[in-house]
Short mmCIF file of C-alpha atoms in Angstrom, two decimals:
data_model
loop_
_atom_site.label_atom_id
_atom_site.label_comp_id
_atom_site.label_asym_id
_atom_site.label_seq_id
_atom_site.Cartn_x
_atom_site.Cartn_y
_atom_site.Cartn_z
CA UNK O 1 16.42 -27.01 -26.58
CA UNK O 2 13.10 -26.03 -25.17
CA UNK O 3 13.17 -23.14 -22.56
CA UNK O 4 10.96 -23.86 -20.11
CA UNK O 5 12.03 -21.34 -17.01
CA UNK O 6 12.82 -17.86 -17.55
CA UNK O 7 14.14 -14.76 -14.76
CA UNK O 8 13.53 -11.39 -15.73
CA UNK O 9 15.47 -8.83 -14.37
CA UNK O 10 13.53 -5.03 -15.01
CA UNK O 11 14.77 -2.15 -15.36
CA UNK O 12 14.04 0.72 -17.29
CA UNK O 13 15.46 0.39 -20.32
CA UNK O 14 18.19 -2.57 -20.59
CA UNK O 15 16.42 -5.89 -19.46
CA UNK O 16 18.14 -9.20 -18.45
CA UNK O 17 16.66 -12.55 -19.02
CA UNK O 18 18.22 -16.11 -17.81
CA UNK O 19 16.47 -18.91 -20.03
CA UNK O 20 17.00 -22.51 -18.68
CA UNK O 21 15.76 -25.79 -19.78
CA UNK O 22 13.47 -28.56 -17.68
CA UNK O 23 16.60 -29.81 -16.26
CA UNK O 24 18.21 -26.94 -15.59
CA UNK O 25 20.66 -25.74 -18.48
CA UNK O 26 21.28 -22.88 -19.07
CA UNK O 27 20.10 -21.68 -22.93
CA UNK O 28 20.73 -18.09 -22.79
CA UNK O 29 21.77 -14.76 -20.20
CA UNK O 30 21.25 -12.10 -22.73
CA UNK O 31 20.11 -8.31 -22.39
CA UNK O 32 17.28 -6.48 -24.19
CA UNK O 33 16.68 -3.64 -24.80
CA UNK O 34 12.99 -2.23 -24.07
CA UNK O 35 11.86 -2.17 -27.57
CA UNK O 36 13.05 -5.96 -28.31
CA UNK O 37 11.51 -7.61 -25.42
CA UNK O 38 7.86 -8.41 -26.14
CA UNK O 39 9.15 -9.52 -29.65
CA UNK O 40 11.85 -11.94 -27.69
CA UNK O 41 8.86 -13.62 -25.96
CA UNK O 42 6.65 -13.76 -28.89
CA UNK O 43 9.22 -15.82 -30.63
CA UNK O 44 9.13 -18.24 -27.35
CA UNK O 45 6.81 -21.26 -26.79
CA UNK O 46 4.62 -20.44 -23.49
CA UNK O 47 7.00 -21.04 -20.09
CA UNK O 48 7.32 -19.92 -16.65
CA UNK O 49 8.33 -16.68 -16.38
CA UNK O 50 9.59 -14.97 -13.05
CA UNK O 51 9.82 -11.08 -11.93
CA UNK O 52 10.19 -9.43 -8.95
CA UNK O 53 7.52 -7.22 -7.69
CA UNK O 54 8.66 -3.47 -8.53
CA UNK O 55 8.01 -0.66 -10.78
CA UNK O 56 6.60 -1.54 -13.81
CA UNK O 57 6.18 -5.59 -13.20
CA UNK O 58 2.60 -5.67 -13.06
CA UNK O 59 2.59 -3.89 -16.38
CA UNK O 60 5.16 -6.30 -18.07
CA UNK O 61 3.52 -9.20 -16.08
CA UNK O 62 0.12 -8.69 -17.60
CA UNK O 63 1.72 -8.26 -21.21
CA UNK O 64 3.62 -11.56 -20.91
CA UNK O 65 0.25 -13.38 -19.75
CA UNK O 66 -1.12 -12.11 -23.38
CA UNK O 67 1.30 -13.91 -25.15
CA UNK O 68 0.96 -17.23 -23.53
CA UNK O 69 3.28 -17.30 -20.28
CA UNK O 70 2.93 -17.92 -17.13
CA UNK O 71 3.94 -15.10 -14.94
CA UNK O 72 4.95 -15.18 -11.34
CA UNK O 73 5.87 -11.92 -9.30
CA UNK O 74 7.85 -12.05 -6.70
CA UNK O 75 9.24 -9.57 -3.50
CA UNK O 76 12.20 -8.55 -4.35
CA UNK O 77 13.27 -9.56 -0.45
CA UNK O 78 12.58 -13.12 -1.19
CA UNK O 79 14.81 -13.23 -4.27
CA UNK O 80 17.85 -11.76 -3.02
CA UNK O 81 18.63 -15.27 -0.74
CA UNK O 82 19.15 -16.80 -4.23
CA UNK O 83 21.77 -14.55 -5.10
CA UNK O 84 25.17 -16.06 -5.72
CA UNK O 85 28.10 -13.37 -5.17
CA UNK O 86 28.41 -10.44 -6.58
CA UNK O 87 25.51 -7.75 -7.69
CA UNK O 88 24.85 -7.58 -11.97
CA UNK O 89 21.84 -8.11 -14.24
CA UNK O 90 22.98 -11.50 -14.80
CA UNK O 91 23.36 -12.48 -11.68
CA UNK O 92 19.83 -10.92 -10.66
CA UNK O 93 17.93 -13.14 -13.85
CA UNK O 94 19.73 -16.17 -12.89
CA UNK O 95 18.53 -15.98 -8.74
CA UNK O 96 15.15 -14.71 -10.21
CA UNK O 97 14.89 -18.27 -12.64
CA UNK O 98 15.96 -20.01 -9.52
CA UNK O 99 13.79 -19.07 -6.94
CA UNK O 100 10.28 -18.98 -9.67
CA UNK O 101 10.88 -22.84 -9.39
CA UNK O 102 10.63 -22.78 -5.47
CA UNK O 103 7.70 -24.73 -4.31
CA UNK O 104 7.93 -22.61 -0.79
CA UNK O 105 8.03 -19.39 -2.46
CA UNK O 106 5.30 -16.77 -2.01
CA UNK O 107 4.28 -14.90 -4.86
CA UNK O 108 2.26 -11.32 -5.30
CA UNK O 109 -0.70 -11.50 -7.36
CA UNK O 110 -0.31 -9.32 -10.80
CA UNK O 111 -3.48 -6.16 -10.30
CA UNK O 112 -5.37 -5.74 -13.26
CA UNK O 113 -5.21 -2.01 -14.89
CA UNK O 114 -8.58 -1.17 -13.06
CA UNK O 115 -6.45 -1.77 -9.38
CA UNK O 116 -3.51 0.94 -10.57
CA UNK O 117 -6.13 3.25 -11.74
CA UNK O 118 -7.89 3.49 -8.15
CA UNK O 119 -4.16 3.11 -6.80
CA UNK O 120 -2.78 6.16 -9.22
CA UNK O 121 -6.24 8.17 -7.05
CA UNK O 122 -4.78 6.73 -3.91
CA UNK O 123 -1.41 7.64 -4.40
CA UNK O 124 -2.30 10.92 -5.89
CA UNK O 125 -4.00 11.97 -2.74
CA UNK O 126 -1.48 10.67 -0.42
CA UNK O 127 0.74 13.32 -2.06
CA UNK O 128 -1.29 15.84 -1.81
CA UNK O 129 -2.18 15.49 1.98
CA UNK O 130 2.02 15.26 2.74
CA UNK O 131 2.04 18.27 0.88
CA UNK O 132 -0.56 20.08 2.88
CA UNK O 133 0.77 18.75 6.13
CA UNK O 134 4.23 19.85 5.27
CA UNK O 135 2.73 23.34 4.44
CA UNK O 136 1.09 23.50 7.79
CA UNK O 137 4.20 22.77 9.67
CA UNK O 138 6.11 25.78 7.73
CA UNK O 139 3.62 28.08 8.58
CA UNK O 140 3.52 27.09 12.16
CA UNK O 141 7.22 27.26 12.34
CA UNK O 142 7.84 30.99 10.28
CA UNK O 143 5.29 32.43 12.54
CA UNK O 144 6.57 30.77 15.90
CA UNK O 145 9.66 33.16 15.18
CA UNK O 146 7.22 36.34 15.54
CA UNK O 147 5.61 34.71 18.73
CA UNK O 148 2.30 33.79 16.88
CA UNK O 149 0.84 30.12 17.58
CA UNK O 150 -1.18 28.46 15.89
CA UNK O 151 -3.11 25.71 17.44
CA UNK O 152 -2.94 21.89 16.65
CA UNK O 153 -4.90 20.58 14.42
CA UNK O 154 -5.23 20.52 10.14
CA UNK O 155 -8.44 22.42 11.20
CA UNK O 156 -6.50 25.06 13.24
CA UNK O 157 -4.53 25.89 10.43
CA UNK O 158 -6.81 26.00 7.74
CA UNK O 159 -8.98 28.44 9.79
CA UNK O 160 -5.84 30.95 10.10
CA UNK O 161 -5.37 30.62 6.69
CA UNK O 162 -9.02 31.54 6.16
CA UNK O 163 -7.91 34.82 8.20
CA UNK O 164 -5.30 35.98 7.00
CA UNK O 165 -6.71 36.18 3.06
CA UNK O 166 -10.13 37.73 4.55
CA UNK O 167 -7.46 40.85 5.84
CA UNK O 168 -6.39 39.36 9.14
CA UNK O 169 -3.13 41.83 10.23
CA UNK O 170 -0.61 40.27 11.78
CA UNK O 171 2.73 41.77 13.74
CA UNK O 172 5.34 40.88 11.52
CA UNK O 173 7.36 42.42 8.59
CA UNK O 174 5.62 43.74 5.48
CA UNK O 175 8.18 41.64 3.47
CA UNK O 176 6.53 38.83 5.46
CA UNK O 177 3.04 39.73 5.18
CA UNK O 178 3.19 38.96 1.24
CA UNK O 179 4.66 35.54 1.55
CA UNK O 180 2.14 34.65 4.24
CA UNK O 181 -0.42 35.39 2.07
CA UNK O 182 0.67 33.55 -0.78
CA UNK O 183 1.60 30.35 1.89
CA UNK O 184 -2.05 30.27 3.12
CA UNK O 185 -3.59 30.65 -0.29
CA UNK O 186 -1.38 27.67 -1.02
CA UNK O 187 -2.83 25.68 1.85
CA UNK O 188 -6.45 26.23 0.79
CA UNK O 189 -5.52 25.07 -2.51
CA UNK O 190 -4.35 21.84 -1.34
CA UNK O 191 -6.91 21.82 1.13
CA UNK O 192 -9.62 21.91 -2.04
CA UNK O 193 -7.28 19.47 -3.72
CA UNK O 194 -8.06 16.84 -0.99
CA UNK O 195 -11.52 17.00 -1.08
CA UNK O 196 -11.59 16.66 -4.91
CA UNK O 197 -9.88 13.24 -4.25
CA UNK O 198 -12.15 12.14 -1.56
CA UNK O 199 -15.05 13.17 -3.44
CA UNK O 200 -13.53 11.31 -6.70
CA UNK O 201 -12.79 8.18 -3.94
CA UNK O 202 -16.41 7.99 -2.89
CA UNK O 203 -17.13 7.95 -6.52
CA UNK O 204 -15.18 5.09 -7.66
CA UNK O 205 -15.91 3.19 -4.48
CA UNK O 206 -19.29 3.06 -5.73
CA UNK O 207 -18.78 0.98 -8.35
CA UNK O 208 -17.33 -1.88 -6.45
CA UNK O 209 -19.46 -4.51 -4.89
CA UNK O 210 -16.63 -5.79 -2.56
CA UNK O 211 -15.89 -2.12 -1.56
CA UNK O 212 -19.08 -1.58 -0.07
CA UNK O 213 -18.95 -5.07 1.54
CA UNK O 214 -15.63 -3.74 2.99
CA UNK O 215 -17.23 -0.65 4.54
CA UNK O 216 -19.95 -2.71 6.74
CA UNK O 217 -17.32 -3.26 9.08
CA UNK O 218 -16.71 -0.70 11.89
CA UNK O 219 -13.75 1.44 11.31
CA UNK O 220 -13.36 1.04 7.35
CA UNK O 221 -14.47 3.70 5.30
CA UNK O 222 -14.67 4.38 1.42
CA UNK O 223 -10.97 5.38 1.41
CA UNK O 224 -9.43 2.45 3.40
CA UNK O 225 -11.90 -0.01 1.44
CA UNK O 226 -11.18 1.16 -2.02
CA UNK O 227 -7.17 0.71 -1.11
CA UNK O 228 -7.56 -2.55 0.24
CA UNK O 229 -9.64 -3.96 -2.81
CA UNK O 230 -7.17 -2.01 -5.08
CA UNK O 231 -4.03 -3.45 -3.22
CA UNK O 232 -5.33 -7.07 -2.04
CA UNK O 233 -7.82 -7.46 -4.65
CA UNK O 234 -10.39 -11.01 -3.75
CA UNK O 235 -7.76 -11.78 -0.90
CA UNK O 236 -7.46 -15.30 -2.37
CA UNK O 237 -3.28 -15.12 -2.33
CA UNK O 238 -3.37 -15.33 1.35
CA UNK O 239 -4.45 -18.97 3.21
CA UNK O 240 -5.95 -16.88 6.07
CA UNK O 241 -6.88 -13.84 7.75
CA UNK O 242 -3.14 -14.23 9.60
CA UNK O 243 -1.54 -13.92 6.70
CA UNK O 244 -3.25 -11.02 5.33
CA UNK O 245 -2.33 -9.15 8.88
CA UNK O 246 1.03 -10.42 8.61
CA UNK O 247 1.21 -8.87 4.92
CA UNK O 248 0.53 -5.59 6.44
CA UNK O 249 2.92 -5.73 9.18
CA UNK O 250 0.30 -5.42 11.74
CA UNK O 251 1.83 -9.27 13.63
CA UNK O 252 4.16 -9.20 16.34
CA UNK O 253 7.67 -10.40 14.94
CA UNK O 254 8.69 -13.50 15.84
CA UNK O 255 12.16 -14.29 17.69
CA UNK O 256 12.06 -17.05 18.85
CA UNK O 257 14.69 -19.73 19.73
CA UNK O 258 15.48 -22.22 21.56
CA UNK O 259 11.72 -23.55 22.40
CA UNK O 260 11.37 -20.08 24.06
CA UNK O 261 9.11 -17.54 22.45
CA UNK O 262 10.27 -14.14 22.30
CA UNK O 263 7.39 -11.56 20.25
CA UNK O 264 8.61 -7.71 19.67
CA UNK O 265 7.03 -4.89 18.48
CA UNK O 266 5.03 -5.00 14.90
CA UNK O 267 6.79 -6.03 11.86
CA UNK O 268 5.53 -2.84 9.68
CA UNK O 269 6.82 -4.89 7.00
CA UNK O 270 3.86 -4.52 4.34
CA UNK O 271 2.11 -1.96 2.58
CA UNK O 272 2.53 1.09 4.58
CA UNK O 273 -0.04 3.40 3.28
CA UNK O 274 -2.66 0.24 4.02
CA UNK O 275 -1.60 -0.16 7.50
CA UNK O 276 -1.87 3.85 8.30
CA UNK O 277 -5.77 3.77 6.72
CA UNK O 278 -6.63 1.07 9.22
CA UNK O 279 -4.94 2.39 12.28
CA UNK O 280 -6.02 5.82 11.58
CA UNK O 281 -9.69 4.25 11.49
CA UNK O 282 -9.30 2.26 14.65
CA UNK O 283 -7.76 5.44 16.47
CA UNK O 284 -10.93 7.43 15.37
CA UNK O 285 -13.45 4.58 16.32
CA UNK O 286 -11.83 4.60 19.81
CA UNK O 287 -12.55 8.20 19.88
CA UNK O 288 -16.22 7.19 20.08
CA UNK O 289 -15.22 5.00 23.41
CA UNK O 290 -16.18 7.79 25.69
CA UNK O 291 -19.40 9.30 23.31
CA UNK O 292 -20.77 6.18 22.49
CA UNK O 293 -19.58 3.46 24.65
CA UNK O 294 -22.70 1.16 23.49
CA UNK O 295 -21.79 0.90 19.89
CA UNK O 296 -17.79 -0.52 21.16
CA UNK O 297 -17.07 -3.69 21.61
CA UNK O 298 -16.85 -5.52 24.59
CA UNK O 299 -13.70 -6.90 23.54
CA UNK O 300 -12.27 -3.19 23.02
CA UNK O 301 -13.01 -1.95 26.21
CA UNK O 302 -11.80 -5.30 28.28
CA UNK O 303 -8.53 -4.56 25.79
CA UNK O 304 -8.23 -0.96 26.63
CA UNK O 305 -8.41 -1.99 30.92
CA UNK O 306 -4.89 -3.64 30.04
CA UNK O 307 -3.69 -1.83 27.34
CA UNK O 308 -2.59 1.66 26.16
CA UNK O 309 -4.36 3.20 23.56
CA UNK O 310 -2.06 3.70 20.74
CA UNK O 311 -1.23 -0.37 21.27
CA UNK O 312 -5.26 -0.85 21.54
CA UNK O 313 -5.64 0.76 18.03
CA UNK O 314 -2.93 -1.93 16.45
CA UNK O 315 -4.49 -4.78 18.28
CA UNK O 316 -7.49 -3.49 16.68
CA UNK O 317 -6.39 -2.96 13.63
CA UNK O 318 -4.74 -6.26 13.48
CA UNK O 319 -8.45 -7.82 14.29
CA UNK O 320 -10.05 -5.61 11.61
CA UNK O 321 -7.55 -6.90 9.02
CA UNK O 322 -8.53 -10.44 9.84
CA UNK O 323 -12.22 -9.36 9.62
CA UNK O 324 -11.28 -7.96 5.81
CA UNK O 325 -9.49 -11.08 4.65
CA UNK O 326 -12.80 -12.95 5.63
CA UNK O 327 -14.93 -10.35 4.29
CA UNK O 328 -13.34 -10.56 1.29
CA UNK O 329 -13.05 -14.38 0.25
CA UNK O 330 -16.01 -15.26 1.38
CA UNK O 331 -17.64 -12.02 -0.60
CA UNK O 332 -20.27 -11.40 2.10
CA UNK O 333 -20.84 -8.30 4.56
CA UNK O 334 -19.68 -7.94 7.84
CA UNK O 335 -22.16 -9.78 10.62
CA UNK O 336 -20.91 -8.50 14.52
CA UNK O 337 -21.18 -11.84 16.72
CA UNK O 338 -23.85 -10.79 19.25
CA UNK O 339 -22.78 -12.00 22.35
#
């Protein structure tokens, strides 16, 4: 009997894979271990092989396309309606096999090892900036307890920092004055840290054609471009620029019954880190509202009359996305309509 469909379940070491036939029996449930389970599919004639999108899939997924297969990730979300009872690595291959063969199932295109590398930069920095941020906030709160404040701002901190290793003296303990040293020396450290990766960013984005289309459009610069193209790749897994928004939780959700229409808040269902690059771009091209209103858009102004800002910045955001998904299939810059 020819196996034609195959779940696999990942994990770390112990794998499960559910083997079933074109109509639909079963040929095997079985476990392998890490080190059998490119041999297992080697001894297989090419099939349809299903995975759900998590740690380690895209790397399996690409080594399975090697040998022949046909590979289809999957969000783990999607999967889990196909589960029967229970909760086992057998039960996990055999809703995985199931719901490959969907015809209404959305899949998550595999990156190539080029997209982790700029997303191992990405993720690298993201780190480092929580880290920095965290650091900040310490500092602000160990020297609120001596009655010393230090403005808002990364900036604000950074220059204290800057202070207190040039010999700045500060009112509090001597025990203290040590470990604030040593806390602000950390802080410039990270601070360096950061620009390495931005400078290392600007580097790599470079090299990509479609990230420099990406930054012709207001609001996206080398670091949101480079994690878009990394993330979304040509864009060509989503039908529209909708979809693409949708995928980064930047549409209203949906709640509607009964033929009346009921929209909430965001969905922030998708790629976080994505979603915080382009509103963090849209808040800072607002900024410009009042210094250069010429170079805003009509539509952004008329938007801001009715709007808040912080709900402006999502709307525009949610625009911007749309803009990206049709920058990016079409694989042509940005052109503003002139009105």
């Amino acid at each position: 009997m020819q196996v034609t469909t195959i779940g696999l379940d990942l994990a770390k070491n112990i794998f499960q894979v559910h083997g079933v036939t074109a109509d639909g029996k079963v040929v095997f449930n079985r476990s392998l271990r890490r080190a059998q389970l490119l041999a297992f599919f080697e001894n297989l004639e090419p099939c349809l092989v299903g995975m759900e999108a998590c740690g380690s899939s895209h790397h399996w997924a690409r080594e399975l396309q090697k040998l022949g297969h046909d590979v289809h990730l999957m969000p783990a979300m999607y999967v889990k309606a196909y589960v029967k009872r229970g909760k086992s690595d057998a039960v996990d291959a055999e809703a995985i096999c199931e719901a490959v063969t969907r015809s209404t199932m959305r899949f998550v295109a595999i990156k190539s090892e080029e997209q982790q590398g700029i997303l191992f930069l990405h993720r690298a920095r993201d780190l480092v900036v929580r880290q920095r941020t965290q650091l900040s906030n310490m500092l602000r709160g160990l020297l609120s307890e001596f009655g010393i404040v230090i403005a808002q701002g990364i900036g604000s901190a950074m220059k204290f920092a800057k202070a207190v290793l040039d010999g700045k003296k500060s009112a509090i303990p001597e025990v203290a004055v040590d470990v604030l040293a040593n806390l602000s020396n950390q802080l410039l450290d990270l601070h360096l840290r950061i620009h390495w990766y931005d400078k290392r960013l600007r580097f790599e984005a470079q090299k990509d054609p479609r990230v420099k289309l990406l930054k012709t459009i207001p609001g996206v610069g080398p670091t949101t471009a480079s994690a878009i193209v990394a993330t979304a790749g040509n864009g060509h897994q989503f039908r529209n620029g909708r979809e693409f928004a949708a995928w980064l939780g930047l549409t209203p959700l949906n709640r509607s019954s009964g033929g009346k229409e009921k929209l909430g808040r965001i969905t922030k269902m998708g790629d976080r880190y994505v979603r915080r690059l382009l509103v963090t771009g849209m808040t800072s091209r607002l900024r410009q509202v009042s210094v250069n209103p010429d170079r805003i858009d009509p539509w952004v102004i008329a938007l801001l009359e009715r709007k808040p800002s912080r709900l402006a910045t999502v709307a525009m955001a949610n625009k911007t996305a749309r803009i990206i998904w049709a920058v990016l299939t079409r694989n042509e810059c940005y052109r503003p309509r002139v009105a």
